[in-house]
Coordinates of C-alpha atoms in Angstrom, one line a residue:
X1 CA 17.8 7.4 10.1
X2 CA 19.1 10.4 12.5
X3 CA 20.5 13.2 11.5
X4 CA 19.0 17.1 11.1
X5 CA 16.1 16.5 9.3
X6 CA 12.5 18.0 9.8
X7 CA 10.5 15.5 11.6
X8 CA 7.2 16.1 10.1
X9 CA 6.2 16.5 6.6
X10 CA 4.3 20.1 7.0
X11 CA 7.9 20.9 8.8
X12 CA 9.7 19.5 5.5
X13 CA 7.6 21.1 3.0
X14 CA 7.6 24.6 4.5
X15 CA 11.4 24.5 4.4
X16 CA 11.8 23.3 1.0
X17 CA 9.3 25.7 -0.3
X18 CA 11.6 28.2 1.4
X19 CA 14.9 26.9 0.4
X20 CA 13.9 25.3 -3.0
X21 CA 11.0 26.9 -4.8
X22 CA 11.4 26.2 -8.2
X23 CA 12.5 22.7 -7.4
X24 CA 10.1 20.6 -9.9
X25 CA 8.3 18.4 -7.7
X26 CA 5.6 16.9 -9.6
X27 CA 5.6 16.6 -13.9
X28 CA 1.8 15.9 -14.6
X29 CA 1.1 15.2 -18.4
X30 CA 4.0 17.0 -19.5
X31 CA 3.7 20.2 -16.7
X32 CA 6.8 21.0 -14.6
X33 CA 4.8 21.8 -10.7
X34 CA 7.2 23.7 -8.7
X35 CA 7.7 22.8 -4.7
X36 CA 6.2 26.3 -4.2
X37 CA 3.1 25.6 -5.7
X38 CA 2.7 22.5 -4.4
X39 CA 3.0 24.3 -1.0
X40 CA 0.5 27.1 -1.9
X41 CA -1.7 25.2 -2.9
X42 CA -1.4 23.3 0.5
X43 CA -1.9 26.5 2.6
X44 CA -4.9 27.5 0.4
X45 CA -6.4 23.4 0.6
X46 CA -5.3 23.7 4.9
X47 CA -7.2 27.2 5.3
X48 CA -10.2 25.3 3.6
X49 CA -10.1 22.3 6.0
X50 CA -9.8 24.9 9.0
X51 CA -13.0 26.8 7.8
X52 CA -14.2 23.5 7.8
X53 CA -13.8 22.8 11.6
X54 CA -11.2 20.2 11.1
X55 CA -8.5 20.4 14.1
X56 CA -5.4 18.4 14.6
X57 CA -6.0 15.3 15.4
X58 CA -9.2 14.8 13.6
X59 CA -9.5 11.9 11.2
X60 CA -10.3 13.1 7.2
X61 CA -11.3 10.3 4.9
X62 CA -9.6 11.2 0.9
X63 CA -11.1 9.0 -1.6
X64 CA -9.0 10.6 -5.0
X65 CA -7.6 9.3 -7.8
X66 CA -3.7 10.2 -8.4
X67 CA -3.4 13.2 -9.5
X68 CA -1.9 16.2 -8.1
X69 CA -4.1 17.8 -6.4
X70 CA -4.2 14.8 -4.4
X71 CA -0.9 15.6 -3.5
X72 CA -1.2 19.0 -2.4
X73 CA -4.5 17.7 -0.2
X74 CA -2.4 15.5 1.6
X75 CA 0.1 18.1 2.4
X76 CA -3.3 20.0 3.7
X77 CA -3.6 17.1 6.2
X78 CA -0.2 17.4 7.6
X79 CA -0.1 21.2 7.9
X80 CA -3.3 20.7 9.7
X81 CA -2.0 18.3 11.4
X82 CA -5.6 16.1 10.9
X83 CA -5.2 12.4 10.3
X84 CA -4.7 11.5 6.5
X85 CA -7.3 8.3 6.2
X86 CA -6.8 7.2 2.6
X87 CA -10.0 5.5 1.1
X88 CA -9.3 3.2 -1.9
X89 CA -11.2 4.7 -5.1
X90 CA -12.1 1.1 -5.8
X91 CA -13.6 0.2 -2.9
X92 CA -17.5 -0.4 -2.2
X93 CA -20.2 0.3 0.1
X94 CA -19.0 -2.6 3.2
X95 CA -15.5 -1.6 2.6
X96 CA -15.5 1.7 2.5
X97 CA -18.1 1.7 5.7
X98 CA -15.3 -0.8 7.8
X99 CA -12.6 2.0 7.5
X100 CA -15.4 4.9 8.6
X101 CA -16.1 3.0 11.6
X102 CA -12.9 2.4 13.0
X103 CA -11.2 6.0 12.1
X104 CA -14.8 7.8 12.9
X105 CA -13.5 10.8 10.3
X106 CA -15.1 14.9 10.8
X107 CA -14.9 14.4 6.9
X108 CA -15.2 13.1 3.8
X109 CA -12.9 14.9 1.1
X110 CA -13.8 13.2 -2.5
X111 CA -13.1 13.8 -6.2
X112 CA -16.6 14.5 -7.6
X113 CA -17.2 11.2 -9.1
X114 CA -16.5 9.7 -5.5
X115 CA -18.1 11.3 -3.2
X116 CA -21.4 9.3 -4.0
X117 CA -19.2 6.8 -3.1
X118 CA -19.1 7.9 0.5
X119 CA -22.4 9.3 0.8
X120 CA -23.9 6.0 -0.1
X121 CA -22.3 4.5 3.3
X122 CA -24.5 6.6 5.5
X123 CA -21.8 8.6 6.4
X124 CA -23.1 11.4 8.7
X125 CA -20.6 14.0 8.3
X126 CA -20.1 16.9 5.3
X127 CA -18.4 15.5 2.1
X128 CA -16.9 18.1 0.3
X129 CA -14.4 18.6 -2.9
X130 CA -11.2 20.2 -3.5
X131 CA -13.4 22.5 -5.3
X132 CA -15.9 23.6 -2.0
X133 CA -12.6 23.4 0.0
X134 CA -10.6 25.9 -2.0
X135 CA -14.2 28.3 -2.1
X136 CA -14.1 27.7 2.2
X137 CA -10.8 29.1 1.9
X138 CA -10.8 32.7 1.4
X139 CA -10.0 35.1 4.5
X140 CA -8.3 31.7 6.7
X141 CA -5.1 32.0 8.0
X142 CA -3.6 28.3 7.1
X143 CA -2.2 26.4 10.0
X144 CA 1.9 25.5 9.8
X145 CA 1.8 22.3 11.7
X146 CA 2.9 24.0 14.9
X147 CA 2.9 21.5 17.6
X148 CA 3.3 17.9 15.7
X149 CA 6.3 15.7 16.4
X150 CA 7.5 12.5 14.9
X151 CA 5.2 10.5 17.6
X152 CA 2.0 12.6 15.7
X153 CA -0.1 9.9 13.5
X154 CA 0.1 11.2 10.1
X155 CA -2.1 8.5 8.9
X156 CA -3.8 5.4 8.8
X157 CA -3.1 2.8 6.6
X158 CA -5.3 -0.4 6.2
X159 CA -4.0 -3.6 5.5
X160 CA -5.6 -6.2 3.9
X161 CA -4.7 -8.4 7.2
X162 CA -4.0 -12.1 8.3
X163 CA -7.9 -12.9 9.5
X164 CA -10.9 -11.0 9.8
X165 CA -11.2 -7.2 8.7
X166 CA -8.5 -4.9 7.4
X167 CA -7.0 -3.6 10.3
X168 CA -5.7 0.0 10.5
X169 CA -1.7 0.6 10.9
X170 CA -1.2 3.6 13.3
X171 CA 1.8 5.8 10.9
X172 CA 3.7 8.4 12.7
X173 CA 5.1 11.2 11.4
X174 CA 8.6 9.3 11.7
X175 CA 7.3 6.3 10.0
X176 CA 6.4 7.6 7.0
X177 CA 9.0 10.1 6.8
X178 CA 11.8 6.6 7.8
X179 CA 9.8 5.2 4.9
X180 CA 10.9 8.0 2.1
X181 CA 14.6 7.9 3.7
X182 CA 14.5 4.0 3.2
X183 CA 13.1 4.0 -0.2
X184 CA 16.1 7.0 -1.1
X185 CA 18.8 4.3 0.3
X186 CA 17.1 1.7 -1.8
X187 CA 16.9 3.2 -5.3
X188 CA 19.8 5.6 -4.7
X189 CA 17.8 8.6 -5.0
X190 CA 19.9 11.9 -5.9
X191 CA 19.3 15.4 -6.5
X192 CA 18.1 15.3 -10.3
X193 CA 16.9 11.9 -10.3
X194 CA 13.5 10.9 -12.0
X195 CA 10.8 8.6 -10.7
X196 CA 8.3 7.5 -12.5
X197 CA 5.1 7.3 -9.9
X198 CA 2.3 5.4 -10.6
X199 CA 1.8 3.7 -7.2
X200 CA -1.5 4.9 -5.6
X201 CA -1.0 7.4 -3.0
X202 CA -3.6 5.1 -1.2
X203 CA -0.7 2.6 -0.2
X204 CA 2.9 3.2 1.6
X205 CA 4.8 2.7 -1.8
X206 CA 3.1 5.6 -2.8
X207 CA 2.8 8.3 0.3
X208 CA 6.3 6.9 0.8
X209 CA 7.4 8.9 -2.5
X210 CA 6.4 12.6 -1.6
X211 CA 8.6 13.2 1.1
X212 CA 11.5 11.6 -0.8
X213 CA 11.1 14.0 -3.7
X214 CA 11.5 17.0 -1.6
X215 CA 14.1 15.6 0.9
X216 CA 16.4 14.4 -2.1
X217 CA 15.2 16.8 -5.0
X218 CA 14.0 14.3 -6.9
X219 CA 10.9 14.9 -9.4
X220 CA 7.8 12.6 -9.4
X221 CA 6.5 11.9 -13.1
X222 CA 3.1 11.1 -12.0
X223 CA 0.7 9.0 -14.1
X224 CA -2.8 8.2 -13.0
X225 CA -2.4 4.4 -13.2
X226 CA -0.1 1.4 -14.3
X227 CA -0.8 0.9 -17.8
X228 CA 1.8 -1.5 -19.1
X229 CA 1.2 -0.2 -22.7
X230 CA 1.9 3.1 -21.6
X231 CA 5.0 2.4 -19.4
X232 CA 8.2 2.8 -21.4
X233 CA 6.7 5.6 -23.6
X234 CA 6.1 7.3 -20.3
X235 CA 9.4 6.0 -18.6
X236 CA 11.2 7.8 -22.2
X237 CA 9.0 10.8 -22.6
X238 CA 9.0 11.6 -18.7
X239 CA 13.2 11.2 -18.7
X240 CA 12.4 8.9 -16.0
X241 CA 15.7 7.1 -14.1
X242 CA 14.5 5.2 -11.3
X243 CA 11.0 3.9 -10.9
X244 CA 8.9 1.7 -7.8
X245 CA 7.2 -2.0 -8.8
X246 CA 6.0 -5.1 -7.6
X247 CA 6.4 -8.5 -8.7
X248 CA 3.2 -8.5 -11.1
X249 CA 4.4 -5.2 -12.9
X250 CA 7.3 -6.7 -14.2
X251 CA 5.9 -10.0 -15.2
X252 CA 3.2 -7.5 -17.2
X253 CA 6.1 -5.9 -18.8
X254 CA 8.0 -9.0 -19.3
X255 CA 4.8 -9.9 -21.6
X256 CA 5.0 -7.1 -23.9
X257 CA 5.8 -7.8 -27.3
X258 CA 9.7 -7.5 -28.1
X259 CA 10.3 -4.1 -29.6
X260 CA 13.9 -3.0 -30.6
X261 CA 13.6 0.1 -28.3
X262 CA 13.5 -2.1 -25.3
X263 CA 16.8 -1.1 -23.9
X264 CA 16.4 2.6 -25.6
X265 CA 15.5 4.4 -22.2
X266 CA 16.7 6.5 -19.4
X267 CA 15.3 4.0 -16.6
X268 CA 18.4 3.1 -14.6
X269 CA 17.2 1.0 -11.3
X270 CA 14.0 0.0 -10.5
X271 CA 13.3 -1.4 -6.6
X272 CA 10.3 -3.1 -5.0
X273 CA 8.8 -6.8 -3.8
X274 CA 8.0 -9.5 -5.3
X275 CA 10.2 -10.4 -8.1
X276 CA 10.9 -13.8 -8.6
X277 CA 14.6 -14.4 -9.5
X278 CA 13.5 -15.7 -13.2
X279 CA 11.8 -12.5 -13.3
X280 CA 15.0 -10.4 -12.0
X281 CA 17.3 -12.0 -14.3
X282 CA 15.0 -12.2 -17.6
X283 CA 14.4 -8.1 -17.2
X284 CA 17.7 -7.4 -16.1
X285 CA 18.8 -9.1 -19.3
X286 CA 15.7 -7.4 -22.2
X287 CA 15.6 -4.1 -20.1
X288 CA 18.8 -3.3 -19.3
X289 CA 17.4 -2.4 -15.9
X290 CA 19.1 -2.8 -12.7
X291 CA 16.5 -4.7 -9.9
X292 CA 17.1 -3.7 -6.0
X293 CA 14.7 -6.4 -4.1
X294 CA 13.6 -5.3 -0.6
X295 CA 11.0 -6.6 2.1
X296 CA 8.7 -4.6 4.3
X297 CA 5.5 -4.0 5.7
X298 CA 3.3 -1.0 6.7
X299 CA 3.6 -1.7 10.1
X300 CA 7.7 -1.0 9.9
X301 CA 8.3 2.0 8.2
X302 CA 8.0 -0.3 5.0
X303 CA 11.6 -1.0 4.5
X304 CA 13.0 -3.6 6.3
X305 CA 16.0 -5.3 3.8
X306 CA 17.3 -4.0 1.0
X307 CA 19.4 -6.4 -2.1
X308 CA 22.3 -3.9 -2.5
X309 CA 24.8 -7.0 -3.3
X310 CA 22.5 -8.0 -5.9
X311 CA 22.2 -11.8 -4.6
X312 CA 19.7 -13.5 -6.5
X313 CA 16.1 -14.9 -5.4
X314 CA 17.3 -12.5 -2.2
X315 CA 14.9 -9.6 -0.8
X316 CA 18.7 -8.8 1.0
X317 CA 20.3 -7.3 4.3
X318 CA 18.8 -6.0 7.5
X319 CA 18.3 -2.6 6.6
X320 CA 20.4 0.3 8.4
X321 CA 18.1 0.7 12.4
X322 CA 16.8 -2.8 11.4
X323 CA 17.5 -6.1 13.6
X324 CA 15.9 -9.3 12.0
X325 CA 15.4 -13.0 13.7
X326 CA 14.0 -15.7 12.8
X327 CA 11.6 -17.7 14.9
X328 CA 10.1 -21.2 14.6
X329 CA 6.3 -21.7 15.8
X330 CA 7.7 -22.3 19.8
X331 CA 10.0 -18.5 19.5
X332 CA 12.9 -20.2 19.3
X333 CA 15.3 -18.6 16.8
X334 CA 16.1 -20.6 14.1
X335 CA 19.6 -21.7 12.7
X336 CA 20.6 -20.1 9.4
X337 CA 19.7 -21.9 6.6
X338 CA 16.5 -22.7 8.5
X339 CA 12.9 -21.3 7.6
X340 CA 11.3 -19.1 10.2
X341 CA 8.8 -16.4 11.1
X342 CA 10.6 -12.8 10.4
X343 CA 10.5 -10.9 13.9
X344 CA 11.8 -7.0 13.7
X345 CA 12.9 -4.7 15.9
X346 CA 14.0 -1.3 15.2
X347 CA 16.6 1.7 16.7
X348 CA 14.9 3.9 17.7
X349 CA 11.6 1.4 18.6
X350 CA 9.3 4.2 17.0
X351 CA 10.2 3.0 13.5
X352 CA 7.5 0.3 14.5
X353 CA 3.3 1.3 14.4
X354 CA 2.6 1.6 18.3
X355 CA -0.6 -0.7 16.9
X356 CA -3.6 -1.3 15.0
X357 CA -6.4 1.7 15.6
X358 CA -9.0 0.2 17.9
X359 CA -8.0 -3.5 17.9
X360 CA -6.4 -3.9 20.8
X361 CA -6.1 -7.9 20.3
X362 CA -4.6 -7.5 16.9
X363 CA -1.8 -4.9 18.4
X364 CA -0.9 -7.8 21.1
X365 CA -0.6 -10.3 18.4
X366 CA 1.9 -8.1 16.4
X367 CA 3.7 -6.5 18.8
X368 CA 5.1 -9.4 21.1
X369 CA 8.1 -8.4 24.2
X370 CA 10.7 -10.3 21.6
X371 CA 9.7 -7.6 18.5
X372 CA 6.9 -7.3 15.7
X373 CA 5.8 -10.6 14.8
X374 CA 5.3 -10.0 10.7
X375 CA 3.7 -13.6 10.1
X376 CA 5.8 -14.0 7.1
X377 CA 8.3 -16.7 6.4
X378 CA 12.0 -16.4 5.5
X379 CA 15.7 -18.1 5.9
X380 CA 19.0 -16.9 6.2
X381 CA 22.3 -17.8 4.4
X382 CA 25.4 -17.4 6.4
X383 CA 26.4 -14.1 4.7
X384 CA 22.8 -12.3 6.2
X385 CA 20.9 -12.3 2.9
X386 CA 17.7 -13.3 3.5
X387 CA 15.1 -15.0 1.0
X388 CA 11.4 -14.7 1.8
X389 CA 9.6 -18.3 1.5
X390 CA 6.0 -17.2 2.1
X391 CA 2.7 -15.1 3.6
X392 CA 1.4 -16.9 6.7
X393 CA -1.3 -14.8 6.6
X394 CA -4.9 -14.8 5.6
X395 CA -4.3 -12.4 2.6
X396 CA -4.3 -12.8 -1.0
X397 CA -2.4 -10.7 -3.9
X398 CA -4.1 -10.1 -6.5
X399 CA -3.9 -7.1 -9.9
X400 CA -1.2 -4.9 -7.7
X401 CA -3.9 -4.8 -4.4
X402 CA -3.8 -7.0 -0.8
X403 CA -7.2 -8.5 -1.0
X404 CA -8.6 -9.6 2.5
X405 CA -10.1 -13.0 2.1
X406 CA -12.6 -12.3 5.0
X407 CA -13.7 -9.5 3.5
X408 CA -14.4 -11.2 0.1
X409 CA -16.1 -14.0 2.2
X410 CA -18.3 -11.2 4.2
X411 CA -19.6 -10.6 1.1
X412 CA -20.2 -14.0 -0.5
X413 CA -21.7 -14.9 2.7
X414 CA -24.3 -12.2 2.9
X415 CA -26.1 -13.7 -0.6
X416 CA -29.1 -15.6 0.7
X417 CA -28.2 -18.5 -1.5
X418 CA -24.8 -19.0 0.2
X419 CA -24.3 -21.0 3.8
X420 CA -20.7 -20.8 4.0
X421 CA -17.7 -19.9 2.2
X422 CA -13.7 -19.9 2.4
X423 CA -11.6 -17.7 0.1
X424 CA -8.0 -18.5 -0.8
X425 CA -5.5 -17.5 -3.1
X426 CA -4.4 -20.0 -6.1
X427 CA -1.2 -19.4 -8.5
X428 CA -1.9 -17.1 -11.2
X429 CA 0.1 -16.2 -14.8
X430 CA 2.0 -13.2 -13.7
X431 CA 3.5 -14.5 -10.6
X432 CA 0.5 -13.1 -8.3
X433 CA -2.4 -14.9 -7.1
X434 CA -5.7 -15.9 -8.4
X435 CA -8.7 -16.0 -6.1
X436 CA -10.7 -19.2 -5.7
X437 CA -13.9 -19.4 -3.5
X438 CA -15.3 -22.6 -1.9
X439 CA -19.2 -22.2 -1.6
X440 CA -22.0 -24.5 0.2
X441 CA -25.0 -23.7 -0.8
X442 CA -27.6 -22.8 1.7
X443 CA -30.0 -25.3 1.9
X444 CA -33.1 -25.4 0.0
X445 CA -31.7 -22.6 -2.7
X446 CA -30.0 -23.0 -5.9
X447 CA -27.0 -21.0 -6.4
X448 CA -27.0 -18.9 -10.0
X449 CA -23.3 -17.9 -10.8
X450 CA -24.3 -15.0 -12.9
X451 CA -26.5 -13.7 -10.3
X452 CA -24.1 -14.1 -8.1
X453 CA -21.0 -12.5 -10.2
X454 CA -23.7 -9.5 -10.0
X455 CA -24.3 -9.6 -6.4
X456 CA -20.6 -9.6 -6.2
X457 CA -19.9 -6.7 -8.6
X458 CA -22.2 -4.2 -6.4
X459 CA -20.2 -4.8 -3.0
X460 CA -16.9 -5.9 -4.6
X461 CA -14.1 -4.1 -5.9
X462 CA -12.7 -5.6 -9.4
X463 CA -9.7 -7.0 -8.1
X464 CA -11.3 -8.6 -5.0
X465 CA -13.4 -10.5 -7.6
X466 CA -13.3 -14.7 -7.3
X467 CA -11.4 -15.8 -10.4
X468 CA -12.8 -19.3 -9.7
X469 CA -15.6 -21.0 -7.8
X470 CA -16.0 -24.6 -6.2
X471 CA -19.2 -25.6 -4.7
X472 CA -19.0 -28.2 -1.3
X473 CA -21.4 -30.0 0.4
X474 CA -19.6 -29.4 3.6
X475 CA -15.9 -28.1 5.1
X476 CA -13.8 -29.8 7.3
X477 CA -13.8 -27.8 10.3
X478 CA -11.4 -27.3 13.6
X479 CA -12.0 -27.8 17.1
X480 CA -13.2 -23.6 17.2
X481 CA -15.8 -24.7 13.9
X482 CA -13.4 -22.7 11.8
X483 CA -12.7 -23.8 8.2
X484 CA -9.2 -25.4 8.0
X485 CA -8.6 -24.0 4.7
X486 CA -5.0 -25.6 4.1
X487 CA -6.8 -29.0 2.9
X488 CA -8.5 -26.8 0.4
X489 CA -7.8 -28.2 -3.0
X490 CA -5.6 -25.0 -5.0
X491 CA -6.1 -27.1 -8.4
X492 CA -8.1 -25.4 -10.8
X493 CA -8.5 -27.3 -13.9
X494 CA -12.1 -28.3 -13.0
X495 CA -12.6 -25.0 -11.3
X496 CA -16.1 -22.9 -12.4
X497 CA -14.4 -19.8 -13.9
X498 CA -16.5 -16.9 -12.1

C-alpha cells in the first residue's frame, strides 16, 4: 500500500485535475463529468465552506442523496480539510441527533428536501445548501489542503455497532485512500474500466470508490439508488465492466424473471460481502459474472481478505499489509480448521481507526495489545482461505443497511405502552436478516400495533422497521439485569407481522 501516491484525497484530486482533465470521472444519466469539473466545482463548493467559517478540522454534517454534486461536496471537505460527517438520508430525528452529539459539527450542509431533516433536531448551527454555498462563494480564494497528512481524519463513519449506539469510526486520510487501493486489487480496476455505483456515498463501499476512479482512471456510472429492475439496463446502457454488491443484491437479482439477455452485458467481475456460495455459483452460472468475495470492516481500511483463487463459500486470503489470527474466547489462537474471533493487525499500524470518536471504552474494547478485535467469527483451511461463520455482534442486516438493535429498541422503549424490549435479527428470503422485536407491555396499558407501527414510522427509518413482533410477560435476565437474548425464540411462524 506504499509507493508514490498522494496521501490525501484534496492532494490526489488537484493532481489529476492537472494531469488528467478530461478523464470522465462521473457519467450521471447519460452525462460524461470530466475530473476537471469535478475539481472546479470543488474549489468553488471549498471557497463557499471558507466564507462560511468552516476551518480544518471542523466537523460538517452532509445529509445528500447520490448524486454528483454530492461528490464534488465531499471533495470540498477534503480540500478544506474539515471533517466529512456523512448523515444517512433515511435517518430520523434520535438518529440523526446521536451522530450531532458526538461529532458536534460548525454545519449542516443538506439537499433542500433534507435540511428540515436537520433542523428538526435542534441543531444550533447554520444549515445551508449547495445552492447558498456556491452564492457564499464568490470573491474566496479556495483552500488546497495545505497541511493534511495521511494521520488527518477525513471522516467519520458510524457503524451500526455490537451494543448500544452507533459508534463513530475515526477515517484517516490513509484509510480511506488504503480502502480505494484495496477495492482496485479486488475488482482489478484498470485505466478504462467501468463501475457501476450505486452504493451510498454514506458508507465505506461507497466513499471507497472516488478515490479509486481518479487513481486508476476508471469512470463511476452513478445511479441514485439500487433498483434491481433497473440494474442490467443500467449495467448495458452505462458500458459498465465491474460493479460493487452485497449479499442481498444478488439474491434480488437472482429473483428477476429469466430473460434471454441475461448474459448479453459488458459486466465482467463483480466484488463485495455476503454472498452465499449457492448464491456465487447460481450467478456465476445465469450471469456470466465473475464473483471476488472479500471481508472487512470500517474500522480497517475495509478490506481485509480478498477470494482471488475463487474458493468457494471463501471471503479468501489475508490481504496484501494484512496479518489475520484467530482467537477463541480466552485469546488463545485457534488451530486451523477451528472457529475463532478474527483479530487484524496491519503494516503500517495506521491502516487501523486510532478509535471510536468520544467512546473511549468502545476504542479499548476494539483495539486490544494482540490487534483489532473485529467480534466476527471465522476458520481457516490449511491453504489460508478463510470462511466467515458469523457476526458476534449486536447488529442486524437488513434492505442493504447495518441496523443497530439498541437503537431500534431506544425507540420501541420510549412508547408509553412498552416496558421493555429486545431486538434481534431472524433469517429473511434474500439471504439478509429480518427484524423481530420481543415487547412487555407496560403495565396497566394495552399495546395497539398500528399505533405503534406509526409511532415507529416517525422516529424510524424504513429499513430499521420490526418485520415481526412477539409480546412477553417477562425476559430472562443476566446477573447485570440485561436481557440474555440468545434464548430468544428466532421462529416466526406465529410471529405478529408488524
Amino acid at each position: 500500500m506504499s509507493g508514490e501516491r498522494a496521501e490525501t484525497h484534496a492532494a490526489l484530486l488537484i493532481s489529476a485535475a492537472a494531469t488528467r482533465p478530461d478523464h470522465v470521472l462521473l457519467d450521471w444519466q447519460g452525462r460524461a463529468i470530466t475530473t476537471d469539473e469535478v475539481c472546479q466545482q470543488a474549489q468553488a463548493l471549498a471557497a463557499g465552506l471558507r466564507a462560511a467559517g468552516v476551518q480544518a478540522g471542523d466537523a460538517v454534517a452532509l445529509m445528500l442523496d447520490n448524486h454528483p454534486d454530492h461528490v464534488a461536496l465531499i471533495f470540498a471537505l477534503a480540500l478544506s480539510g474539515a471533517v466529512w460527517v456523512p448523515l444517512n438520508p433515511k435517518l430520523k430525528g434520535p438518529a440523526i441527533r446521536h451522530i450531532i452529539q458526538v461529532t458536534d459539527p460548525v454545519l449542516g450542509v443538506a439537499d433542500d428536501d433534507h435540511a428540515a431533516d436537520i433542523r428538526e433536531t435542534g441543531f444550533s448551527r447554520p444549515v445551508l445548501t449547495l445552492a447558498d454555498l456556491m452564492a457564499t462563494a464568490a470573491g474566496t480564494t479556495p483552500p488546497t489542503g495545505e497541511g493534511l497528512t495521511g494521520e488527518s481524519t477525513r471522516t467519520i463513519l458510524f457503524t451500526s455497532g455490537t451494543t448500544g449506539a452507533p459508534k463513530g469510526v475515526i477515517v484517516t486520510e490513509r484509510m480511506l485512500l488504503s480502502a480505494s487501493r484495496f477495492a482496485a486489487m479486488a475488482s482489478g480496476a484498470q485505466p478504462g474500466h467501468r463501475f457501476h455505483f450505486w452504493e451510498p456515498l454514506i458508507h465505506v463501499g461507497g466513499a471507497q470508490m472516488l478515490a479509486l476512479a481518479l487513481e486508476q482512471q476508471a469512470t463511476l456510472v452513478m445511479v441514485p439508488r439500487f433498483s434491481a429492475s433497473r440494474f442490467w439496463d443500467e449495467v448495458r446502457d452505462g458500458r459498465v465492466s465491474r460493479a460493487h454488491y452485497l449479499g442481498g443484491v444478488l439474491d434480488i437479482l437472482l429473483k428477476l424473471p429469466p430473460d434471454p439477455k441475461d448474459r448479453d452485458h459488458g459486466l465482467e467481475l463483480a466484488f463485495g460481502a455476503g454472498a452465499r456460495p449457492e448464491v456465487d455459483a447460481a450467478f456465476r452460472e445465469r450471469f456470466g459474472v465473475r464473483l471476488v468475495e472479500v471481508y472487512g470492516m470500517t474500522e480497517a481500511s475495509s478490506f481485509s481478505t480478498i477470494n482471488h483463487d475463487g474458493v468457494a463459500g471463501s471471503i479468501g486470503k489475508a490481504a496484501p499489509g494484512v496479518t489475520i489470527t484467530l482467537r477463541d474466547p480466552e485469546g488463545r489462537v485457534v488451530p486451523d480448521g477451528e472457529r475463532g474471533e478474527i483479530v487484524l493487525r496491519t503494516d503500517p499500524p495506521t491502516l487501523m481507526t486510532p478509535g471510536y470518536l468520544g467512546n473511549p471504552e468502545a476504542t479499548a474494547e476494539l483495539l486490544q495489545s494482540d490487534g483489532l478485535h473485529t467480534g466476527d467469527i471465522a476458520w481457516r483451511d490449511k491453504d489460508g482461505n478463510y470462511f466467515f461463520s458469523g457476526r458476534s455482534k449486536d447488529m442486524i442486516r437488513h434492505k442493504g443497511e447495518n441496523v443497530s438493535a439498541w437503537e431500534v429498541e431506544r425507540v420501541l422503549n420510549d412508547h408509553p405502552a412498552i416496558a421493555e424490549s429486545a431486538v434481534i435479527g431472524v433469517p429473511g428470503a434474500l439471504g439478509e436478516e429480518d427484524i423481530m422485536a420481543f415487547l412487555r407491555t407496560a403495565t396497566g396499558t394495552t399495546l395497539d400495533l398500528t399505533e405503534l407501527k406509526a409511532w415507529c414510522a416517525e422516529r424510524l427509518a424504513a429499513f430499521q422497521m420490526p418485520r415481526y413482533i412477539r409480546r412477553v410477560e417477562a425476559f430472562d435476565l443476566t446477573p447485570s439485569e440485561r436481557i440474555r437474548k440468545g434464548g430468544l425464540p428466532r421462529d416466526t411462524s406465529d410471529a405478529e407481522i408488524f
